[in-house]
Each structure stands twice: as C-alpha cells, then as structure tokens.
Amino acid sequence: MRLVTYMDGAIERVGAVRDDMVVDLSDLVPDMLTLIASGPALLSAAQQRVAAAQRGASLAQVRLLAPIPRPRQNIICLGMNYAAHAIESLRAKGLPEKLPEHPVFFTKSVTAVNHPGADIPMLSELSAKRDWEAELAFIIGRPTRNVAREDAMRSVFGYTIFNDVSARDLQMQHQQFFFSKSLEGTAPMGPWIVTADEIPDPHALRIQMRLNGETMQDSSTHDMIFDIPTVITTLSRGMPLGPGDIIATGTPEGVGMGRTPPVWLKAGDQIEVEISRIGVLRNRMVA
C-alpha cells in the first residue's frame, strides 16, 4: 500500500492511495503513528478496505502532508553512506579521502519536517550555501532492540523519499550536523509510505535528484556502504527503536557542495527527488 497523511479541508486524515484515488482510513485509525504501531492485523484491515473501495477523494485534489507529520523523535540520518559521495564530501572539505569504517549517525529535529509540494525557506540571513541530498528513508514498524542481522528487515514497516536539505556553511561553522541540517523546512519527505511488502529489495532502487529539470544525482541504493540490516543492528545494540522511527540512509554523489564550482540552492529552484517503486517528492526554495 501507499499510505498518506492528508488534509480534507481543515481535517487531517490518514488514507491509502489506489491508482489516483485516496481511500480514507480515518475511521480505522486516527493517525499514521497509530497505524504503524498497531501491527499487522490493523494493516490487513486497511488493505482490505482499500481493495474493496468503490470511491474516494481525487489524489490531485487533496493536500498531502509528510506521511508522519510529527515524528515521535528526531529523524535518524546517515552521513557519507555512499562511497562516491563520501569521497566528494571529503575532497570538498580538504580532508583525506578515506571511507568510514562504521556508520556515521546524526539527527534532524522533528521541527524540520516538511511536506510534499511545500516550500523550503531560503533563510538567507543564516546561510548562503544551501544544498540538497536525495535519500531513501525507512520506517521502523515494531519495537526493536538487540536484533540479529538476519531478523533486522522484519522491523521495517515501509519506505519513503527524503531530502536532507543542508546548510554547508553552518555545518563548517559549528563543526557538527544538527543545527545546519535542522533549519525550518529542511526535512521534506513523502509523498507517501510504501509498505515493505511492495519493495522486496530496497537495495535495488534507482535514486535521482533533479534541480530545475536537470539531473544532479543519479545512482542506486545498491551503492550504500552500510545496508539497512547493518544500520538497524548497529543502532539497536545500544538504543531501542520503536514504531514510527524514521531513518534516512544517506545520499549518493552529486550534491552541490561536491561540484566544481559548487552549486548552491537559490530562491525559485524546483527540486525533485525520485526513487523507483516509490514516486517523486517535489519542493521549491522560496525567499
């Protein structure tokens, strides 16, 4: 299923997309976090509802929100998780070109969450070097602690598209990732969650980013240095993961910082992140 959070007038609802129709699931569950946490029985009931639906709202006429508009904790992100991107990042910073031996984790604040089709504020008074990072994100579906690698994928509820919009000058100035990657609107995600049963191999997806129609990133999730089972087992050894936790898996090469000369986002820029089997996430930079 493709699960969405959307606005019906002034009412926030949970639904599922079938073809170009949104089937309302709000009488089954109040919000996406509850749907994820309720387990397979409720998910099965939702699937039956969607399969049997005769009508629903037009997808083109509803306003989609981030699938999880208010995550229960910060979004967990991976840095330098694609080899070519790790090299371009290190080279841009004048550092030795050595791949990480362990996953590099940081978080983005829940207040950075943004929606499909929404504007991303430039905040030019804070940063002159805004950058993009096209990413696959996965959502944890059940309590997970000290999980074995062979069982790790059972913890995945589904997948969505994520854009880790970054302020590179703040990143260098503050010598850490949190503030520079948590500015307002810098965590757009969506347009929906595709449940795990629809994506048998999340490490075989094409991932692209287009800036004003020009392709800037074009790679495959196969090129991750640390795959999803590694990420889950590493994290769950020392911290419990729970239903609704969002983990973004890093970006491939082609970010603005790594180009010669660098390319920075500007007001009016249209950003599209596309991942096969999921869809397209579109946003616009605004002054």
Coordinates of C-alpha atoms in Angstrom, one line a residue:
M1 CA 0.0 0.0 0.0
R2 CA 0.9 3.6 -0.4
L3 CA -0.1 5.3 2.9
V4 CA -0.7 9.0 3.2
T5 CA -1.5 11.7 5.7
Y6 CA -3.5 14.4 4.0
M7 CA -5.8 17.4 4.6
D8 CA -9.5 17.1 4.0
G9 CA -10.4 20.8 4.3
A10 CA -9.3 21.6 7.9
I11 CA -9.2 18.0 9.0
E12 CA -6.1 15.9 9.0
R13 CA -6.7 12.3 7.8
V14 CA -4.9 9.0 7.2
G15 CA -5.5 7.2 3.9
A16 CA -4.1 5.0 1.2
V17 CA -3.6 5.8 -2.5
R18 CA -5.1 3.4 -5.1
D19 CA -4.5 4.5 -8.6
D20 CA -5.4 8.2 -8.5
M21 CA -7.8 7.9 -5.6
V22 CA -7.3 8.4 -1.8
V23 CA -9.2 5.9 0.3
D24 CA -9.9 7.4 3.8
L25 CA -8.8 5.2 6.7
S26 CA -9.6 7.6 9.5
D27 CA -12.4 5.6 10.9
L28 CA -9.9 2.7 11.4
V29 CA -7.0 4.8 12.9
P30 CA -6.5 8.4 14.0
D31 CA -3.0 9.0 12.6
M32 CA -0.1 7.3 10.9
L33 CA 1.9 6.6 14.0
T34 CA -1.0 4.7 15.4
L35 CA -1.4 2.7 12.2
I36 CA 2.3 1.7 12.2
A37 CA 2.3 0.8 15.9
S38 CA -1.0 -1.2 15.8
G39 CA 0.6 -4.2 14.0
P40 CA -0.3 -6.5 11.1
A41 CA -4.0 -7.0 12.0
L42 CA -4.9 -3.4 11.5
L43 CA -2.7 -3.1 8.5
S44 CA -4.5 -6.1 7.0
A45 CA -7.9 -4.5 7.7
A46 CA -6.7 -1.3 5.9
Q47 CA -5.6 -3.4 2.9
Q48 CA -9.0 -5.0 2.7
R49 CA -10.7 -1.6 2.9
V50 CA -8.5 -0.2 0.1
A51 CA -9.1 -3.3 -2.1
A52 CA -12.9 -3.0 -1.7
A53 CA -13.2 0.8 -2.0
Q54 CA -15.5 1.9 -4.8
R55 CA -14.8 5.6 -4.4
G56 CA -12.6 8.1 -2.7
A57 CA -11.1 11.6 -2.9
S58 CA -9.1 12.5 -6.0
L59 CA -5.4 12.4 -5.3
A60 CA -5.0 15.6 -7.4
Q61 CA -7.4 17.5 -5.1
V62 CA -6.1 16.7 -1.7
R63 CA -3.1 18.3 0.1
L64 CA -0.6 15.7 1.1
L65 CA 1.4 16.1 4.3
A66 CA 4.6 14.4 5.3
P67 CA 3.4 10.8 5.9
I68 CA 4.4 11.2 9.6
P69 CA 3.9 15.0 10.2
R70 CA 5.0 14.8 13.8
P71 CA 7.6 12.1 14.4
R72 CA 7.9 10.8 17.9
Q73 CA 11.6 11.6 17.9
N74 CA 14.3 13.2 15.8
I75 CA 14.9 11.7 12.3
I76 CA 18.0 9.5 12.4
C77 CA 20.3 10.1 9.4
L78 CA 23.4 8.6 8.0
G79 CA 26.3 10.7 6.7
M80 CA 28.7 9.5 3.9
N81 CA 26.9 6.2 3.3
Y82 CA 27.6 6.1 -0.4
A83 CA 31.3 5.7 -1.4
A84 CA 31.4 8.3 -4.2
H85 CA 29.5 10.8 -2.0
A86 CA 31.9 10.2 0.9
I87 CA 34.8 10.9 -1.4
E88 CA 33.3 14.1 -2.9
S89 CA 32.4 15.4 0.6
L90 CA 35.9 14.8 2.0
R91 CA 37.5 16.3 -1.1
A92 CA 35.3 19.4 -0.8
K93 CA 36.5 19.8 2.8
G94 CA 40.1 19.2 2.0
L95 CA 40.2 16.1 4.2
P96 CA 41.9 12.7 3.5
E97 CA 39.7 10.6 1.1
K98 CA 39.1 7.6 3.4
L99 CA 35.8 5.7 3.6
P100 CA 34.1 5.4 7.0
E101 CA 34.7 2.1 8.8
H102 CA 31.4 2.5 10.8
P103 CA 28.1 4.2 10.1
V104 CA 28.1 7.9 10.7
F105 CA 24.9 8.9 12.5
F106 CA 23.3 12.3 13.2
T107 CA 19.8 13.5 13.7
K108 CA 17.5 16.2 12.3
S109 CA 15.0 17.9 14.5
V110 CA 11.3 17.0 14.2
T111 CA 10.6 20.7 13.7
A112 CA 12.4 20.4 10.3
V113 CA 9.8 18.1 8.9
N114 CA 8.3 19.4 5.6
H115 CA 5.6 18.2 3.2
P116 CA 5.3 17.1 -0.4
G117 CA 4.9 20.1 -2.7
A118 CA 5.7 22.6 0.2
D119 CA 8.1 25.5 0.1
I120 CA 11.5 25.3 1.8
P121 CA 12.5 28.7 3.2
M122 CA 15.9 30.0 2.0
L123 CA 16.7 31.7 5.3
S124 CA 19.4 33.7 3.5
E125 CA 20.2 35.7 6.7
L126 CA 21.5 32.4 8.2
S127 CA 23.1 30.6 5.3
A128 CA 24.3 31.3 1.7
K129 CA 25.2 27.6 1.0
R130 CA 22.1 25.6 0.9
D131 CA 22.4 22.1 -0.6
W132 CA 20.3 19.0 -1.4
E133 CA 20.6 15.3 -0.5
A134 CA 18.3 12.8 -2.1
E135 CA 17.7 9.8 0.2
L136 CA 15.8 6.7 0.8
A137 CA 14.3 6.6 4.3
F138 CA 12.7 3.6 6.1
I139 CA 10.3 3.5 8.9
I140 CA 10.6 1.1 11.8
G141 CA 7.4 -0.9 12.4
R142 CA 7.8 -2.7 15.7
P143 CA 9.9 -2.4 19.0
T144 CA 13.4 -3.4 18.1
R145 CA 16.3 -4.0 20.4
N146 CA 19.5 -6.0 20.0
V147 CA 18.1 -7.5 16.8
A148 CA 20.2 -10.1 14.8
R149 CA 21.1 -9.1 11.3
E150 CA 19.0 -12.0 9.8
D151 CA 15.9 -10.6 11.5
A152 CA 16.6 -6.9 11.0
M153 CA 14.4 -6.4 7.9
R154 CA 11.4 -7.7 9.8
S155 CA 11.5 -4.4 11.7
V156 CA 10.9 -2.3 8.6
F157 CA 7.3 -1.1 8.1
G158 CA 7.9 0.8 4.9
Y159 CA 9.8 3.3 2.8
T160 CA 9.6 6.9 1.8
I161 CA 11.5 9.6 0.0
F162 CA 13.6 12.1 2.0
N163 CA 15.6 15.2 1.1
D164 CA 18.2 16.1 3.7
V165 CA 18.4 19.8 2.8
S166 CA 21.6 21.2 4.4
A167 CA 23.4 24.5 5.2
R168 CA 27.0 23.7 4.4
D169 CA 28.4 27.0 5.8
L170 CA 26.7 26.4 9.1
Q171 CA 27.9 22.8 9.0
M172 CA 31.5 24.0 8.8
Q173 CA 31.0 26.9 11.2
H174 CA 29.5 24.9 14.0
Q175 CA 31.6 21.7 13.3
Q176 CA 28.6 19.4 13.7
F177 CA 25.5 18.5 11.7
F178 CA 22.5 19.1 13.9
F179 CA 21.8 22.8 13.5
S180 CA 23.0 23.0 9.9
K181 CA 20.5 20.2 8.9
S182 CA 17.6 21.2 11.2
L183 CA 16.7 24.6 9.8
E184 CA 13.0 25.2 9.2
G185 CA 11.5 23.1 6.4
T186 CA 14.7 21.1 5.7
A187 CA 13.3 17.6 6.1
P188 CA 10.7 17.2 3.3
M189 CA 9.5 13.6 2.9
G190 CA 6.8 11.7 1.1
P191 CA 4.7 11.7 -0.8
W192 CA 3.7 8.6 1.0
I193 CA 5.0 5.5 2.8
V194 CA 5.2 2.4 0.6
T195 CA 4.8 -0.6 2.8
A196 CA 7.6 -3.1 2.9
D197 CA 5.8 -5.9 1.1
E198 CA 5.7 -3.7 -2.0
I199 CA 9.5 -3.3 -2.1
P200 CA 11.2 -6.8 -1.8
D201 CA 14.7 -5.4 -2.3
P202 CA 15.3 -1.8 -1.0
H203 CA 18.9 -2.1 -2.1
A204 CA 18.0 -2.2 -5.8
L205 CA 16.2 1.1 -6.3
R206 CA 17.2 3.9 -8.6
I207 CA 17.6 7.2 -6.8
Q208 CA 17.7 10.6 -8.6
M209 CA 17.6 14.3 -7.9
R210 CA 16.7 17.0 -10.4
L211 CA 17.2 20.7 -10.0
N212 CA 15.0 22.8 -12.3
G213 CA 14.7 19.7 -14.5
E214 CA 18.5 19.0 -14.7
T215 CA 19.6 15.7 -13.2
M216 CA 22.1 16.3 -10.5
Q217 CA 22.1 12.9 -8.7
D218 CA 21.5 9.5 -10.4
S219 CA 22.5 6.4 -8.6
S220 CA 21.3 3.1 -7.0
T221 CA 20.6 2.2 -3.4
H222 CA 22.8 -0.8 -4.1
D223 CA 25.8 1.5 -3.6
M224 CA 25.2 2.1 0.1
I225 CA 28.3 1.4 2.2
F226 CA 26.2 0.2 5.2
D227 CA 23.0 -1.5 4.2
I228 CA 19.7 -1.4 6.1
P229 CA 20.2 -4.5 8.2
T230 CA 23.6 -3.1 9.2
V231 CA 22.1 0.2 10.2
I232 CA 19.3 -1.5 12.2
T233 CA 21.6 -3.9 14.0
T234 CA 24.1 -1.2 14.8
L235 CA 21.5 1.2 16.3
S236 CA 19.5 -1.4 18.1
R237 CA 22.5 -2.7 20.1
G238 CA 22.6 0.4 22.2
M239 CA 19.3 2.2 21.8
P240 CA 15.7 0.8 21.4
L241 CA 14.0 1.6 18.1
G242 CA 10.2 1.9 18.1
P243 CA 7.3 2.1 15.7
G244 CA 7.4 5.2 13.6
D245 CA 11.1 5.9 13.9
I246 CA 12.4 7.4 10.7
I247 CA 15.9 6.5 9.5
A248 CA 17.3 8.2 6.3
T249 CA 20.0 6.1 4.7
G250 CA 22.3 8.8 3.2
T251 CA 22.8 10.3 -0.2
P252 CA 24.7 9.4 -3.4
E253 CA 27.2 11.6 -5.2
G254 CA 26.1 14.7 -6.9
V255 CA 25.4 17.2 -4.1
G256 CA 26.0 20.9 -4.7
M257 CA 29.0 21.1 -2.4
G258 CA 30.9 18.4 -4.3
R259 CA 30.7 20.2 -7.7
T260 CA 33.3 22.4 -9.4
P261 CA 32.4 25.2 -8.9
P262 CA 29.9 24.4 -6.1
V263 CA 26.2 24.8 -6.9
W264 CA 24.0 26.3 -4.1
L265 CA 20.2 26.4 -4.0
K266 CA 18.6 29.7 -4.7
A267 CA 15.1 31.1 -4.4
G268 CA 12.8 29.8 -7.0
D269 CA 14.6 26.5 -7.5
Q270 CA 12.5 23.5 -8.1
I271 CA 13.7 20.2 -6.5
E272 CA 12.6 16.7 -7.5
V273 CA 13.7 13.6 -5.7
E274 CA 12.6 10.4 -7.4
I275 CA 13.1 6.8 -6.2
S276 CA 11.9 3.8 -8.3
R277 CA 8.9 1.9 -6.9
I278 CA 8.1 4.9 -4.6
G279 CA 7.5 8.0 -6.6
V280 CA 8.6 11.7 -6.7
L281 CA 9.0 14.2 -3.9
R282 CA 8.8 17.9 -5.2
N283 CA 9.6 21.1 -3.3
R284 CA 10.5 24.6 -4.1
M285 CA 13.0 27.0 -2.5
V286 CA 11.5 30.4 -1.5
A287 CA 12.9 33.6 -0.2

